[in-house]
CSV table of C-alpha atoms and ligand atoms in Angstrom, one decimal:
chain,number,residue,atom,x,y,z
A,1,MET,CA,74.3,69.7,81.0
A,2,SER,CA,75.9,69.6,77.5
A,3,GLN,CA,77.9,66.6,76.1
A,4,ILE,CA,81.3,67.8,75.4
A,5,ASP,CA,82.9,64.2,75.6
A,6,ASP,CA,81.8,60.7,76.5
A,7,LEU,CA,83.1,60.8,80.1
A,8,PRO,CA,80.5,60.7,83.0
A,9,PRO,CA,78.8,63.9,84.2
A,10,LEU,CA,81.0,65.5,86.9
A,11,ARG,CA,78.3,64.8,89.7
A,12,GLU,CA,79.0,61.1,89.1
A,13,VAL,CA,82.8,61.7,89.1
A,14,ILE,CA,82.7,63.4,92.4
A,15,ARG,CA,80.5,60.6,94.0
A,16,GLU,CA,82.6,57.8,92.7
A,17,HIS,CA,86.0,59.2,93.7
A,18,GLY,CA,84.6,60.7,97.0
A,19,LEU,CA,85.6,64.3,96.3
A,20,ASP,CA,83.7,66.1,98.7
A,21,ALA,CA,84.9,69.8,98.6
A,22,ARG,CA,87.4,71.0,101.1
A,23,LYS,CA,87.5,74.6,102.1
A,24,SER,CA,91.1,74.5,103.1
A,25,LEU,CA,92.0,73.8,99.5
A,26,GLY,CA,89.8,76.5,98.2
A,27,GLN,CA,87.6,73.8,96.5
A,28,ASN,CA,84.6,75.2,94.8
A,29,PHE,CA,83.9,73.1,91.8
A,30,LEU,CA,82.4,73.9,88.4
A,31,LEU,CA,80.1,71.1,87.3
A,32,ASP,CA,78.5,72.7,84.2
A,33,LEU,CA,80.5,71.5,81.2
A,34,ASN,CA,78.7,74.5,79.1
A,35,LEU,CA,80.3,77.0,81.5
A,36,THR,CA,83.9,75.4,81.7
A,37,SER,CA,83.8,75.2,77.8
A,38,ARG,CA,83.0,78.9,77.7
A,39,ILE,CA,85.9,79.6,80.0
A,40,ALA,CA,88.2,77.4,77.8
A,41,ARG,CA,87.0,79.2,74.6
A,42,SER,CA,87.6,82.6,76.1
A,43,ALA,CA,91.2,81.8,76.2
A,44,GLY,CA,91.3,81.8,72.5
A,45,ASP,CA,92.8,79.4,70.1
A,46,LEU,CA,94.3,76.4,72.1
A,47,LYS,CA,95.2,74.1,69.1
A,48,ASN,CA,99.0,74.5,69.1
A,49,MET,CA,99.2,75.4,72.7
A,50,THR,CA,100.3,73.9,76.0
A,51,VAL,CA,97.9,75.0,78.6
A,52,LEU,CA,98.8,75.0,82.3
A,53,GLU,CA,95.8,74.6,84.6
A,54,VAL,CA,96.0,75.1,88.3
A,55,GLY,CA,93.8,73.1,90.5
A,56,PRO,CA,91.9,70.8,88.0
A,57,GLY,CA,89.9,69.1,90.9
A,58,PRO,CA,87.5,66.7,89.3
A,59,GLY,CA,88.4,68.1,86.0
A,60,GLY,CA,85.3,70.1,84.7
A,61,LEU,CA,87.6,72.9,83.2
A,62,THR,CA,90.4,70.4,82.1
A,63,ARG,CA,87.7,68.7,79.9
A,64,GLY,CA,86.6,71.9,78.5
A,65,LEU,CA,90.2,72.8,77.6
A,66,LEU,CA,90.8,69.5,75.9
A,67,ALA,CA,87.4,69.4,74.2
A,68,ALA,CA,88.4,73.0,73.0
A,69,GLY,CA,91.3,71.4,71.1
A,70,ALA,CA,94.2,72.2,73.5
A,71,LYS,CA,97.4,70.3,72.2
A,72,ARG,CA,98.5,69.6,75.7
A,73,VAL,CA,97.2,70.4,79.2
A,74,VAL,CA,99.5,70.3,82.2
A,75,ALA,CA,97.2,70.2,85.3
A,76,VAL,CA,98.7,70.9,88.7
A,77,GLU,CA,96.7,69.7,91.6
A,78,LYS,CA,97.6,69.5,95.2
A,79,ASP,CA,94.7,67.2,96.2
A,80,ARG,CA,95.7,63.5,95.6
A,81,ARG,CA,92.2,62.4,96.0
A,82,CYS,CA,91.5,64.0,92.4
A,83,LEU,CA,94.3,61.9,90.8
A,84,GLY,CA,92.0,58.8,89.9
A,85,ALA,CA,89.4,61.2,88.1
A,86,LEU,CA,92.1,63.0,86.3
A,87,ALA,CA,93.7,59.7,85.1
A,88,GLU,CA,90.4,58.8,83.5
A,89,ILE,CA,90.3,62.1,81.5
A,90,SER,CA,94.0,61.6,80.5
A,91,ASP,CA,93.1,58.1,79.3
A,92,HIS,CA,90.0,59.4,77.4
A,93,TYR,CA,92.0,62.3,75.6
A,94,SER,CA,94.9,59.9,74.5
A,95,GLY,CA,97.6,61.3,76.8
A,96,ARG,CA,97.1,65.0,76.0
A,97,LEU,CA,96.7,65.5,79.7
A,98,GLU,CA,99.8,65.4,82.0
A,99,ILE,CA,99.1,65.6,85.6
A,100,ILE,CA,101.4,67.0,88.2
A,101,GLU,CA,100.5,66.3,91.9
A,102,GLY,CA,101.8,69.2,93.9
A,103,ASP,CA,101.8,72.7,94.8
A,104,ALA,CA,101.3,75.1,91.8
A,105,LEU,CA,103.4,77.9,93.7
A,106,LYS,CA,106.5,75.7,93.1
A,107,VAL,CA,106.0,74.8,89.4
A,108,ALA,CA,108.3,76.6,87.2
A,109,LEU,CA,106.7,77.7,83.9
A,110,ARG,CA,109.9,76.9,82.0
A,111,ASP,CA,109.5,73.3,82.9
A,112,VAL,CA,105.9,73.2,81.6
A,113,ALA,CA,106.3,75.1,78.5
A,114,HIS,CA,109.3,73.3,77.2
A,115,GLY,CA,110.0,76.4,75.1
A,116,GLY,CA,106.7,76.1,73.3
A,117,PRO,CA,103.8,78.5,73.4
A,118,LEU,CA,101.9,78.4,76.8
A,119,LYS,CA,98.7,79.7,77.9
A,120,ILE,CA,97.3,79.6,81.4
A,121,VAL,CA,93.9,78.8,82.2
A,122,ALA,CA,92.3,78.2,85.6
A,123,ASN,CA,89.7,78.5,88.2
A,124,LEU,CA,92.0,79.5,90.9
A,125,PRO,CA,91.9,78.2,94.4
A,126,TYR,CA,91.2,81.7,96.4
A,127,ASN,CA,93.9,81.0,98.9
A,128,VAL,CA,96.9,81.1,96.5
A,129,GLY,CA,95.2,82.8,93.4
A,130,THR,CA,96.7,86.3,94.0
A,131,GLN,CA,100.0,85.1,94.8
A,132,LEU,CA,100.3,82.9,91.7
A,133,LEU,CA,99.1,85.9,89.5
A,134,VAL,CA,101.8,88.2,91.0
A,135,ASN,CA,104.5,85.3,90.4
A,136,TRP,CA,103.5,85.2,86.7
A,137,VAL,CA,103.3,88.9,86.2
A,138,ALA,CA,106.2,90.1,88.2
A,139,CYS,CA,108.7,87.5,86.8
A,140,GLU,CA,112.3,88.6,86.1
A,141,ASP,CA,112.4,88.1,82.3
A,142,TRP,CA,110.0,89.8,79.9
A,143,PRO,CA,108.1,88.8,77.8
A,144,PRO,CA,107.0,85.9,80.0
A,145,GLU,CA,106.5,82.2,79.2
A,146,TRP,CA,102.9,82.7,78.8
A,147,SER,CA,101.1,84.4,76.1
A,148,SER,CA,97.7,84.9,78.0
A,149,LEU,CA,96.2,84.2,81.3
A,150,THR,CA,92.5,83.4,81.5
A,151,LEU,CA,91.7,83.2,85.3
A,152,MET,CA,88.8,82.9,87.6
A,153,PHE,CA,88.9,85.0,90.7
A,154,GLN,CA,86.6,86.3,93.3
A,155,LYS,CA,84.9,89.5,91.7
A,156,GLU,CA,86.4,91.9,94.1
A,157,VAL,CA,90.1,90.6,93.3
A,158,ALA,CA,89.3,90.8,89.6
A,159,GLU,CA,88.2,94.3,90.0
A,160,ARG,CA,91.6,94.9,91.7
A,161,ILE,CA,93.4,93.5,89.0
A,162,VAL,CA,91.9,95.8,86.1
A,163,ALA,CA,91.5,98.9,88.3
A,164,LYS,CA,92.4,102.4,87.1
A,165,PRO,CA,93.7,105.1,89.1
A,166,GLY,CA,91.2,107.2,90.9
A,167,THR,CA,89.1,104.3,91.8
A,168,LYS,CA,88.7,102.5,95.3
A,169,ALA,CA,89.9,99.2,93.8
A,170,TYR,CA,93.2,100.7,92.5
A,171,GLY,CA,96.2,99.4,94.5
A,172,ARG,CA,99.2,97.2,94.1
A,173,LEU,CA,97.5,94.4,91.9
A,174,GLY,CA,96.2,97.2,89.5
A,175,VAL,CA,99.7,98.8,89.3
A,176,LEU,CA,101.4,95.6,88.6
A,177,ALA,CA,99.0,94.3,86.1
A,178,GLY,CA,98.6,97.9,84.4
A,179,TRP,CA,102.5,98.0,84.1
A,180,ARG,CA,102.9,94.8,82.1
A,181,THR,CA,99.7,93.6,80.8
A,182,GLU,CA,96.4,94.4,79.1
A,183,ALA,CA,93.9,93.1,81.5
A,184,LYS,CA,90.0,93.0,81.2
A,185,ILE,CA,87.2,91.3,82.9
A,186,LEU,CA,85.4,88.9,80.5
A,187,PHE,CA,82.4,87.8,82.4
A,188,ASP,CA,80.9,87.2,85.9
A,189,VAL,CA,80.0,83.8,87.3
A,190,SER,CA,77.3,83.4,89.9
A,191,PRO,CA,77.9,81.6,93.1
A,192,LYS,CA,75.1,79.3,92.0
A,193,ALA,CA,77.4,77.8,89.4
A,194,PHE,CA,79.7,76.2,91.9
A,195,THR,CA,79.6,73.3,94.3
A,196,PRO,CA,79.5,74.2,97.1
A,197,PRO,CA,78.4,77.8,96.4
A,198,PRO,CA,81.0,80.4,97.5
A,199,LYS,CA,79.6,83.5,99.4
A,200,VAL,CA,80.6,85.9,96.5
A,201,THR,CA,80.4,86.4,92.8
A,202,SER,CA,83.4,85.3,90.7
A,203,SER,CA,84.7,86.9,87.6
A,204,VAL,CA,87.0,85.6,84.6
A,205,VAL,CA,89.8,87.9,83.9
A,206,HIS,CA,92.0,87.9,80.7
A,207,LEU,CA,95.6,89.2,80.7
A,208,THR,CA,97.9,89.5,77.7
A,209,PRO,CA,101.4,90.5,78.2
A,210,LYS,CA,102.5,94.1,76.8
A,211,ALA,CA,105.1,93.7,74.3
A,212,GLU,CA,107.2,96.5,75.4
A,213,PRO,CA,106.3,97.5,79.1
A,214,LEU,CA,108.4,100.5,80.5
A,215,ALA,CA,111.6,99.4,82.1
A,216,CYS,CA,111.3,99.3,85.9
A,217,PRO,CA,113.2,97.8,88.7
A,218,LEU,CA,110.8,95.2,90.0
A,219,LYS,CA,111.9,95.1,93.7
A,220,ALA,CA,111.8,98.9,94.0
A,221,LEU,CA,108.2,98.9,92.4
A,222,GLU,CA,107.2,96.5,95.1
A,223,ARG,CA,108.4,98.5,97.9
A,224,VAL,CA,107.1,101.7,96.6
A,225,THR,CA,103.6,100.5,96.1
A,226,ALA,CA,103.6,98.4,99.2
A,227,ALA,CA,104.5,101.7,101.3
A,228,ALA,CA,102.2,104.0,99.2
A,229,PHE,CA,99.0,101.8,99.3
A,230,GLY,CA,99.8,100.5,102.8
A,231,GLN,CA,98.6,103.9,103.9
A,232,ARG,CA,96.5,104.9,101.0
A,233,ARG,CA,94.7,107.7,102.7
A,234,LYS,CA,98.0,109.5,103.6
A,235,MET,CA,99.8,111.9,101.3
A,236,LEU,CA,102.8,110.4,99.5
A,237,ARG,CA,105.2,112.6,101.6
A,238,ALA,CA,104.1,110.8,104.7
A,239,SER,CA,103.3,107.1,103.3
A,240,LEU,CA,106.8,107.0,101.6
A,241,LYS,CA,108.6,108.4,104.7
A,242,PRO,CA,109.8,104.8,105.8
A,243,LEU,CA,111.5,104.4,102.4
A,244,SER,CA,113.6,107.5,102.6
A,245,ALA,CA,114.7,110.1,105.1
A,246,ASP,CA,113.9,112.7,102.3
A,247,ALA,CA,110.7,111.3,100.9
A,248,GLU,CA,109.6,114.7,99.7
A,249,SER,CA,112.6,115.1,97.3
A,250,LEU,CA,112.4,111.5,96.0
A,251,ILE,CA,108.7,112.2,95.3
A,252,ARG,CA,109.5,115.4,93.5
A,253,GLN,CA,112.5,113.9,91.5
A,254,ALA,CA,109.9,111.4,90.1
A,255,GLY,CA,107.9,114.5,88.8
A,256,ILE,CA,105.2,114.0,91.4
A,257,GLU,CA,103.6,116.4,94.0
A,258,PRO,CA,104.3,115.1,97.5
A,259,THR,CA,100.8,116.1,98.5
A,260,ARG,CA,99.2,113.6,96.1
A,261,ARG,CA,97.8,110.2,97.5
A,262,ALA,CA,98.6,106.7,96.2
A,263,GLU,CA,95.2,106.3,94.5
A,264,GLU,CA,95.7,109.2,92.3
A,265,ILE,CA,99.1,108.2,90.8
A,266,PRO,CA,99.0,106.5,87.4
A,267,VAL,CA,101.1,103.5,86.7
A,268,GLU,CA,103.9,105.6,85.1
A,269,GLY,CA,104.2,107.6,88.2
A,270,PHE,CA,104.9,104.6,90.3
A,271,ILE,CA,107.5,103.5,87.8
A,272,ALA,CA,109.0,106.8,88.0
A,273,LEU,CA,108.9,106.5,91.9
A,274,ALA,CA,110.4,102.9,91.7
A,275,LYS,CA,113.3,104.2,89.4
A,276,THR,CA,114.2,107.2,91.7
A,277,PHE,CA,113.9,105.0,94.8
A,278,ALA,CA,116.3,102.5,93.0
A,279,THR,CA,119.0,104.9,92.3
B,1,SAM,N1,89.3,73.5,88.3
B,1,SAM,C1,88.0,72.9,89.2
B,1,SAM,C2,86.7,73.5,88.8
B,1,SAM,O1,86.9,74.5,88.2
B,1,SAM,O2,85.8,72.8,89.3
B,1,SAM,C3,88.5,73.1,90.7
B,1,SAM,C4,88.8,74.6,91.2
B,1,SAM,S1,88.8,74.9,92.7
B,1,SAM,C5,88.3,76.5,92.8
B,1,SAM,C6,90.6,74.9,93.0
B,1,SAM,C7,91.4,73.6,92.9
B,1,SAM,O3,92.7,74.1,93.1
B,1,SAM,C8,91.0,72.5,93.8
B,1,SAM,O4,90.9,71.3,93.1
B,1,SAM,C9,92.3,72.5,94.8
B,1,SAM,O5,92.5,71.2,95.3
B,1,SAM,C10,93.3,73.0,94.1
B,1,SAM,N2,94.6,73.6,94.8
B,1,SAM,C11,94.3,74.3,95.9
B,1,SAM,N3,95.6,74.8,96.2
B,1,SAM,C12,96.5,74.3,95.2
B,1,SAM,C13,97.7,74.4,95.0
B,1,SAM,N4,98.6,75.4,95.9
B,1,SAM,N5,98.4,74.0,93.8
B,1,SAM,C14,97.6,73.3,93.1
B,1,SAM,N6,96.4,73.1,93.3
B,1,SAM,C15,95.8,73.7,94.3
């Protein structure tokens, strides 16, 4: 294990603070500080940044972010057992780490950013990871508070985020991310890197906000993609029936053939559908 700071190795931290991993909290810890430093560096320059980290756990990624030079890290952790270990990191890094005990789903980015630049970096708990991503991308105001998201997901979820039309992984997440962001998978992480090891491979995804995504009514986009991908094998004229008594003409008005299926429709097509549906 590399020496990125003078704090004890993570195995020792876990033992000392009794942080046996709990499945209910999605706890799969990264103990290799080489790897957590790599994830931190892949978020780009952190020097003048506030970084929001969701679920610091024993603090492996937190230490990577601080060692990489983040000006300020705000870490939101639901498991109060981790607070002692995190307080030791905060002391070591002269108060550059702020810890919020609570549920990341309830944290408003505005309160974290204080009007300054913000990046979000996290090895997300699998049980709330997708919801957090949707909240951050489907926010009311654009551009968002964050300038990048560097997030670890299960590989299968990562593939859905970056998916393009015509692929099996393409769905609601791909449309949302494709509409407002540039999203790419940076690298995969083997289950062996985690304690305890999960059943599946993970991937680090990097998203940056598009400066000027097409205008689109958010709620309508959610309704249309939910209906279309809820029955993805059906033609749109059938899958969108619950949205409109005259689904066929709604689809035609959006410039799309009603016999097409959700999987074949590019992001711009869904935006056209959402606009037509909203009017
Ligand atoms: N960042 C650590 C690492 O990489 O080793 C831990 C990652 S672990 C996959 C997810 C962490 O998120 C756990 O520490 C868990 O307690 C925390 N967590 C789970 N649900 C949460 C929530 N709703 N809000 C904040 N933290 C949460």
